[in-house]
C-alpha positions as a printed NumPy array, in Angstrom:
array([[  1.087,  18.93 ,  11.294],
       [  0.338,  20.875,   8.112],
       [ -2.929,  20.09 ,   6.32 ],
       [ -3.548,  22.301,   3.339],
       [ -7.316,  22.623,   3.07 ],
       [ -9.91 ,  25.32 ,   3.497],
       [-11.959,  24.682,   6.633],
       [-14.474,  27.429,   5.829],
       [-15.595,  25.896,   2.533],
       [-15.834,  22.353,   1.182],
       [-13.358,  23.24 ,  -1.589],
       [ -9.592,  23.178,  -1.103],
       [ -7.37 ,  26.259,  -1.064],
       [ -5.88 ,  27.491,  -4.347],
       [ -2.17 ,  27.573,  -3.648],
       [  0.234,  27.74 ,  -6.564],
       [  3.718,  26.266,  -6.637],
       [  5.592,  29.481,  -5.778],
       [  3.438,  30.241,  -2.752],
       [  3.742,  26.667,  -1.511],
       [  7.531,  26.919,  -1.45 ],
       [  7.295,  29.814,   1.025],
       [  5.316,  27.887,   3.646],
       [  7.711,  27.378,   6.508],
       [  5.873,  28.135,   9.762],
       [  2.357,  27.923,  11.092],
       [  1.005,  29.463,  14.27 ],
       [ -2.341,  30.64 ,  15.585],
       [ -1.467,  34.256,  14.791],
       [ -0.099,  33.748,  11.269],
       [ -1.711,  32.506,   8.075],
       [ -0.637,  29.731,   5.746],
       [  0.348,  32.116,   2.921],
       [  3.137,  33.939,   4.739],
       [  6.492,  34.682,   3.127],
       [  9.782,  33.002,   3.873],
       [ 11.401,  36.074,   5.45 ],
       [  8.746,  36.064,   8.201],
       [  9.428,  32.411,   8.846],
       [ 13.114,  32.876,   9.475],
       [ 12.408,  34.158,  13.004],
       [ 11.025,  30.773,  13.95 ],
       [ 13.242,  28.513,  11.87 ],
       [ 13.83 ,  25.866,  14.509],
       [ 10.159,  25.255,  15.269],
       [  9.196,  25.137,  11.567],
       [ 11.682,  22.356,  10.941],
       [  9.848,  20.168,  13.419],
       [  6.868,  19.651,  11.064],
       [  6.003,  15.959,  11.29 ],
       [  2.885,  15.538,   9.128],
       [  2.325,  17.124,   5.721],
       [ -1.054,  16.475,   4.085],
       [ -1.607,  17.837,   0.582],
       [ -4.871,  17.314,  -1.291],
       [ -6.615,  18.954,  -4.224],
       [ -4.047,  21.417,  -5.615],
       [ -4.042,  21.218,  -9.437],
       [ -1.417,  23.961,  -9.813],
       [  1.031,  22.48 ,  -7.329],
       [  4.16 ,  20.893,  -8.794],
       [  6.348,  18.184,  -7.208],
       [  9.222,  20.635,  -6.683],
       [  7.007,  22.647,  -4.347],
       [  6.581,  19.591,  -2.146],
       [ 10.28 ,  18.789,  -2.447],
       [ 11.207,  22.261,  -1.185],
       [  9.198,  21.879,   1.998],
       [ 10.132,  18.244,   2.568],
       [ 13.852,  18.983,   2.276],
       [ 13.467,  21.864,   4.74 ],
       [ 11.467,  19.897,   7.327],
       [ 13.925,  17.273,   8.425],
       [ 11.627,  15.778,  11.072],
       [  8.854,  14.972,   8.614],
       [  7.406,  11.548,   9.445],
       [  4.271,  11.358,   7.282],
       [  3.534,  12.714,   3.83 ],
       [ -0.029,  12.442,   2.504],
       [ -0.64 ,  13.217,  -1.168],
       [ -2.984,  12.755,  -4.054],
       [ -1.462,  10.138,  -6.367],
       [ -1.727,  12.724,  -9.146],
       [  1.163,  14.668,  -7.521],
       [  3.498,  11.677,  -7.571],
       [  6.48 ,  11.611,  -9.932],
       [  9.9  ,  10.063, -10.422],
       [ 11.428,  13.399,  -9.441],
       [  9.566,  13.532,  -6.133],
       [ 10.404,   9.937,  -5.147],
       [ 14.054,  10.421,  -6.073],
       [ 14.159,  13.678,  -4.085],
       [ 12.728,  11.927,  -1.032],
       [ 15.354,   9.225,  -1.495],
       [ 18.243,  11.688,  -1.781],
       [ 17.476,  13.726,   1.334],
       [ 19.451,  11.964,   4.044],
       [ 17.952,  14.034,   6.844],
       [ 14.379,  13.099,   5.822],
       [ 13.334,   9.802,   7.364],
       [  9.713,   9.316,   6.388],
       [  7.766,   6.667,   8.253],
       [  4.566,   6.873,   6.195],
       [  3.73 ,   7.866,   2.628],
       [ -0.045,   7.989,   2.13 ],
       [ -1.407,   8.138,  -1.423],
       [ -5.024,   8.612,  -2.449],
       [ -6.179,   7.991,  -6.011],
       [ -9.521,   8.954,  -7.573],
       [-10.928,   8.503, -11.106],
       [-11.174,  12.264, -11.63 ],
       [ -7.381,  12.61 , -11.33 ],
       [ -6.796,  10.695, -14.574],
       [ -4.553,  10.418, -16.424],
       [ -2.423,   9.12 , -13.585],
       [  1.302,   9.882, -13.617],
       [  3.556,   7.037, -14.698],
       [  6.147,   6.344, -12.026],
       [  9.063,   4.153, -13.055],
       [ 10.137,   0.947, -11.336],
       [ 13.588,   2.513, -10.929],
       [ 12.197,   5.413,  -8.885],
       [ 10.167,   3.071,  -6.681],
       [ 13.167,   0.767,  -6.208],
       [ 15.382,   3.699,  -5.189],
       [ 12.711,   4.981,  -2.803],
       [ 12.068,   1.604,  -1.128],
       [ 15.815,   0.924,  -0.85 ],
       [ 16.393,   4.285,   0.872],
       [ 13.405,   3.761,   3.185],
       [ 13.149,  -0.024,   3.659],
       [ 10.735,   0.288,   6.595],
       [  8.372,   2.778,   4.966],
       [  4.632,   2.387,   5.48 ],
       [  3.123,   2.951,   2.044],
       [ -0.621,   3.451,   2.391],
       [ -2.681,   3.396,  -0.814],
       [ -6.354,   4.383,  -0.858],
       [ -7.879,   3.525,  -4.23 ],
       [-11.27 ,   4.644,  -5.473],
       [-10.577,   3.624,  -9.059],
       [-13.166,   1.533, -10.887],
       [-11.287,   0.603, -14.063],
       [ -8.96 ,  -2.392, -14.061],
       [ -6.659,  -0.732, -16.611],
       [ -6.322,   2.336, -14.392],
       [ -5.491,   0.301, -11.299],
       [ -2.88 ,  -2.031, -12.813],
       [ -0.002,   0.536, -12.748],
       [ -0.57 ,   1.053,  -9.024],
       [  0.644,  -2.467,  -8.287],
       [  3.961,  -2.618, -10.1  ],
       [  6.585,  -5.028,  -8.672],
       [  8.668,  -2.343,  -6.948],
       [  5.786,  -0.391,  -5.345],
       [  6.245,  -1.222,  -1.613],
       [  2.565,  -1.172,  -0.607],
       [  2.019,  -2.094,   3.045],
       [ -1.561,  -0.87 ,   3.635],
       [ -4.207,  -1.058,   0.922],
       [ -7.78 ,   0.246,   1.025],
       [-10.275,  -0.279,  -1.789],
       [-13.138,   2.206,  -1.694],
       [-14.597,   0.629,  -4.838],
       [-14.891,  -3.047,  -5.767],
       [-11.622,  -4.371,  -7.257],
       [-11.685,  -6.94 , -10.039],
       [-10.484, -10.518,  -9.634],
       [ -7.471,  -9.726, -11.831],
       [ -6.438,  -6.843,  -9.558],
       [ -6.825,  -9.033,  -6.469],
       [ -4.6  , -11.713,  -8.008],
       [ -2.108,  -9.011,  -8.98 ],
       [ -1.894,  -8.043,  -5.307],
       [ -1.191, -11.65 ,  -4.37 ],
       [  1.759, -11.792,  -6.768],
       [  3.155,  -8.269,  -6.538],
       [  2.588,  -6.984,  -2.977],
       [  4.708,  -9.187,  -0.676],
       [  5.023,  -6.36 ,   1.901],
       [  1.259,  -6.038,   2.377],
       [  0.288,  -5.828,   6.06 ],
       [ -3.292,  -4.556,   5.94 ],
       [ -6.05 ,  -5.006,   3.357],
       [ -9.507,  -3.421,   3.491],
       [-12.082,  -4.12 ,   0.775],
       [-15.285,  -2.092,   0.916],
       [-17.062,  -4.226,  -1.684],
       [-16.441,  -7.159,  -4.017],
       [-18.617,  -9.054,  -6.423],
       [-20.635, -10.466,  -7.981],
       [-18.503, -13.587,  -7.429],
       [-17.303, -15.087,  -4.177],
       [-14.046, -13.67 ,  -2.824],
       [-12.794, -17.061,  -1.565],
       [-10.251, -17.854,  -4.279],
       [ -8.641, -14.433,  -4.545],
       [ -8.471, -13.963,  -0.772],
       [ -6.727, -17.31 ,  -0.358],
       [ -4.235, -16.305,  -3.055],
       [ -3.457, -13.117,  -1.143],
       [ -3.032, -15.065,   2.105],
       [ -0.428, -17.255,   0.415],
       [  1.311, -14.501,  -1.553],
       [  1.451, -11.871,   1.2  ],
       [  3.317, -13.46 ,   4.157],
       [  3.117, -10.284,   6.295],
       [ -0.655,  -9.81 ,   6.017],
       [ -1.964,  -9.395,   9.568],
       [ -5.098,  -7.251,   9.206],
       [ -8.07 ,  -7.808,   6.922],
       [-11.397,  -6.008,   6.627],
       [-14.236,  -7.189,   4.377],
       [-17.311,  -5.063,   3.788],
       [-19.932,  -5.855,   1.18 ],
       [-18.285,  -9.079,  -0.015],
       [-19.414, -12.697,  -0.209],
       [-17.232, -15.427,   1.264],
       [-18.194, -18.941,   2.264],
       [-17.768, -20.023,   5.854],
       [-15.387, -22.764,   4.692],
       [-13.392, -20.27 ,   2.631],
       [-13.017, -17.892,   5.57 ],
       [-11.898, -20.702,   7.845],
       [ -9.272, -21.768,   5.294],
       [ -8.029, -18.189,   5.042],
       [ -7.723, -17.847,   8.829],
       [ -5.975, -21.239,   9.042],
       [ -3.251, -19.903,   6.727],
       [ -2.879, -16.549,   8.527],
       [ -3.773, -17.467,  12.135],
       [ -0.293, -17.008,  13.63 ],
       [  0.003, -13.445,  12.284],
       [ -3.614, -12.299,  12.076],
       [ -4.241,  -9.408,  14.502],
       [ -7.372,  -7.889,  12.97 ],
       [-10.194,  -9.779,  11.277],
       [-13.256,  -7.721,  10.385],
       [-15.998,  -9.415,   8.372],
       [-19.645,  -8.441,   7.989],
       [-22.022, -11.151,   9.142],
       [-24.067, -10.526,   5.981],
       [-20.989, -11.361,   3.894],
       [-20.73 , -14.914,   5.221],
       [-22.314, -17.623,   3.071],
       [-23.161, -20.792,   4.955],
       [-22.289, -24.027,   3.135],
       [-22.755, -27.737,   3.668],
       [-19.763, -27.923,   6.024],
       [-20.109, -24.831,   8.221],
       [-22.627, -22.282,   9.401],
       [-21.879, -18.895,  10.979],
       [-21.918, -20.227,  14.558],
       [-19.536, -23.085,  13.75 ],
       [-17.091, -20.983,  11.782],
       [-17.011, -18.373,  14.573],
       [-16.146, -21.09 ,  17.09 ],
       [-13.405, -22.576,  14.898],
       [-11.864, -19.199,  14.115],
       [-11.876, -18.297,  17.82 ],
       [ -9.889, -21.464,  18.538],
       [ -7.368, -20.665,  15.798],
       [ -6.878, -17.063,  16.919],
       [ -6.852, -17.859,  20.624],
       [ -9.498, -15.236,  21.327],
       [-13.214, -14.836,  20.889],
       [-14.149, -13.866,  17.357],
       [-17.526, -13.171,  15.8  ],
       [-18.445, -11.413,  12.526],
       [-19.669,  -7.826,  12.655],
       [-23.432,  -7.51 ,  12.987],
       [-24.891,  -5.255,  10.295],
       [-28.546,  -4.375,  10.879],
       [-30.833,  -4.786,   7.875],
       [-32.407,  -1.507,   6.824]])
């Protein structure tokens, strides 16, 4: 595992593109900034790097990442800021036959704007080369216009986490454009009920098997309808008790009982103490 961050300070290390290309080995005795000629003595062990996590390097270019990825043939997970993404990087990952990524984790924040524009062709090539890739997207964007490019038709998102409240339009976009979605976590949603958009996602994302709802509002009837659609594939259902809105048909106790019957296991919403 290689995680490029400064543990002594809250800020990240300043590593430029040339220095990054020389990172080939890590040990307790040696530092991150060592030169390639020192790494040659331990070439075999350096190629076994399995997790590369890069975050907060404004001077780092995609070719720096490509150099290390192409060298580390056992790399299984690559974690990046979305701002480092490019057509060139995706195409490089797709052209390296020895690299068989299992997970690409992308994190996007408002302060990284403007976001890079990645073409559908690059995403299509990437997803075709790695058809079983886990693409994890963590979005903290607040603007609908900024988020729309993240959900293009060829982006193979499998795990999606919203740290900020998504709009209804973005939620419906997910329903129509993310058929590979397996896991969805929404920290907050509002001011409207989430019933309609969540049902659209249940119908448009046939692989969805894990859902987490934080500060959202959903009716008991709406939640039951959602679970009815997804029951055979639903492994994880996390809903705050304070998010459930009782209606004329169901209260929290009744919906918990009905959902438990559908899932074949005891289910109750998460208790959130009132401060």
